[in-house]
Amino acid sequence: VLGITLLIAKIDVQKSFFTINWLVMIIASLLLCFFLLNDYVISTIEGVFLFLFLTIFLIYLLKFQKQVVEEELSEDIISLSKLKTLVFLIIGSVGLWGGSEFLIKGATNLALDFGVSERIIGITIVSVGTSIPELTASIIAVLKKEKAISLGNLVGSNIFNILAVVGITSIITPITASDSTLYTHDIYWMLGVSLLLPMLVFMPKKMQLDQKSGILLLLLYGVFLYQTIS
């Protein structure tokens, strides 16, 4: 998603990306790795721990980052009433949910008809399908000159997926990593790309992600798919 977004426009990176968002994403990723590699299971207690970490992070953002957010907001933004904002949020959320459901079900059934494994479906069709809302939001944010929202959307999505989706799901029922490639291959790719982001931000131009970074990320995703499918 970030790779495609960068092909459309460059993104200037705020200092808070490293001091808060990226740091929390790395901590969340390391926690997930530790819990998985410990016994290949995300237990209920571990799920509670992940969700509590997310809760603390959200409280911190709401309590201490409000002034920073207000300073970074564009003067061109038109304020909406709380009711209209809520209505737009509900309509958009339902539309994204419904569209993702249709896309994933249709694509999954099509893939199964051709005898593709569940793992291949998961890292291609399902992952792409669930990322389309993020891609759409990122592209719209870039086109509206709200590039900070674009990058925040992507990093925030990773944080929420680990701490909320994995956390809440494992609270309901423990998650077992039955596919060994998840903790012998995929999880290291996830960490590697996450740790690569700071280097891309400072090279070749400091505090900026450009088209070259986007091409590199897309090439890395291609290598990941090739290693997985072959």
XYZ file of N, CA, C and O in Angstrom, residues 2 6 73 91 93 106 115 121 137-138 141 144 146-148 151 157 162 167-168 186 188 204 220:
96
model
N 1.889 1.278 0.861
C 2.783 2.430 0.910
C 3.542 2.577 -0.401
O 3.748 3.687 -0.897
N 3.363 5.913 -2.771
C 4.552 6.715 -3.067
C 4.767 6.901 -4.563
O 5.432 7.848 -4.986
N -2.955 20.337 11.372
C -4.116 20.356 10.506
C -4.015 21.488 9.493
O -3.579 22.592 9.808
N -21.483 5.584 7.304
C -21.703 5.206 5.903
C -20.405 4.677 5.281
O -20.394 3.643 4.596
N -17.779 3.390 6.841
C -17.374 2.127 7.471
C -18.184 0.958 6.935
O -17.636 -0.111 6.634
N -15.593 -13.427 -3.029
C -15.557 -13.747 -4.450
C -14.183 -14.209 -4.892
O -14.051 -15.221 -5.597
N -7.746 -24.516 -7.095
C -6.908 -25.354 -6.246
C -5.727 -24.658 -5.610
O -4.691 -25.275 -5.346
N -3.718 -17.876 -0.728
C -4.893 -17.000 -0.713
C -4.723 -15.914 0.345
O -5.033 -14.741 0.111
N -7.864 5.103 1.088
C -7.743 6.234 2.019
C -6.405 6.948 1.850
O -6.337 8.184 1.902
N -5.346 6.198 1.634
C -4.020 6.798 1.479
C -3.935 7.631 0.206
O -3.377 8.735 0.208
N -5.947 10.789 0.624
C -5.238 11.717 1.505
C -4.099 12.412 0.765
O -3.878 13.616 0.921
N -5.454 14.994 -1.638
C -5.969 16.156 -0.915
C -4.865 16.891 -0.149
O -5.149 17.737 0.692
N -3.011 15.862 2.152
C -2.927 15.484 3.569
C -2.037 14.251 3.682
O -2.474 13.163 4.040
N -0.765 14.412 3.337
C 0.140 13.276 3.237
C 0.458 12.660 4.597
O 0.777 11.485 4.699
N 0.411 13.470 5.648
C 0.664 12.932 6.990
C -0.411 11.924 7.377
O -0.141 10.928 8.041
N 0.433 8.421 5.627
C 1.420 7.601 6.320
C 0.891 7.134 7.672
O 1.092 5.981 8.063
N -2.707 1.294 10.870
C -3.366 0.048 10.506
C -2.579 -1.159 11.000
O -3.150 -2.117 11.520
N -2.295 -5.696 14.817
C -1.587 -6.536 15.785
C -2.235 -6.463 17.165
O -2.550 -7.493 17.780
N -5.233 -9.178 19.206
C -5.505 -9.154 20.642
C -6.919 -9.583 20.987
O -7.125 -10.484 21.815
N -7.908 -8.963 20.359
C -9.312 -9.285 20.659
C -9.657 -10.709 20.237
O -10.356 -11.441 20.957
N 7.475 -15.517 7.283
C 6.655 -14.308 7.149
C 6.956 -13.258 8.208
O 7.045 -12.064 7.914
N 9.575 -12.621 9.877
C 10.855 -11.938 9.713
C 10.796 -10.927 8.567
O 11.471 -9.887 8.616
N 17.092 8.787 -0.106
C 18.220 9.697 -0.352
C 17.995 11.098 0.222
O 18.931 11.862 0.358
N 10.327 -5.514 -3.168
C 10.464 -6.408 -2.016
C 9.216 -7.269 -1.845
O 9.312 -8.463 -1.528
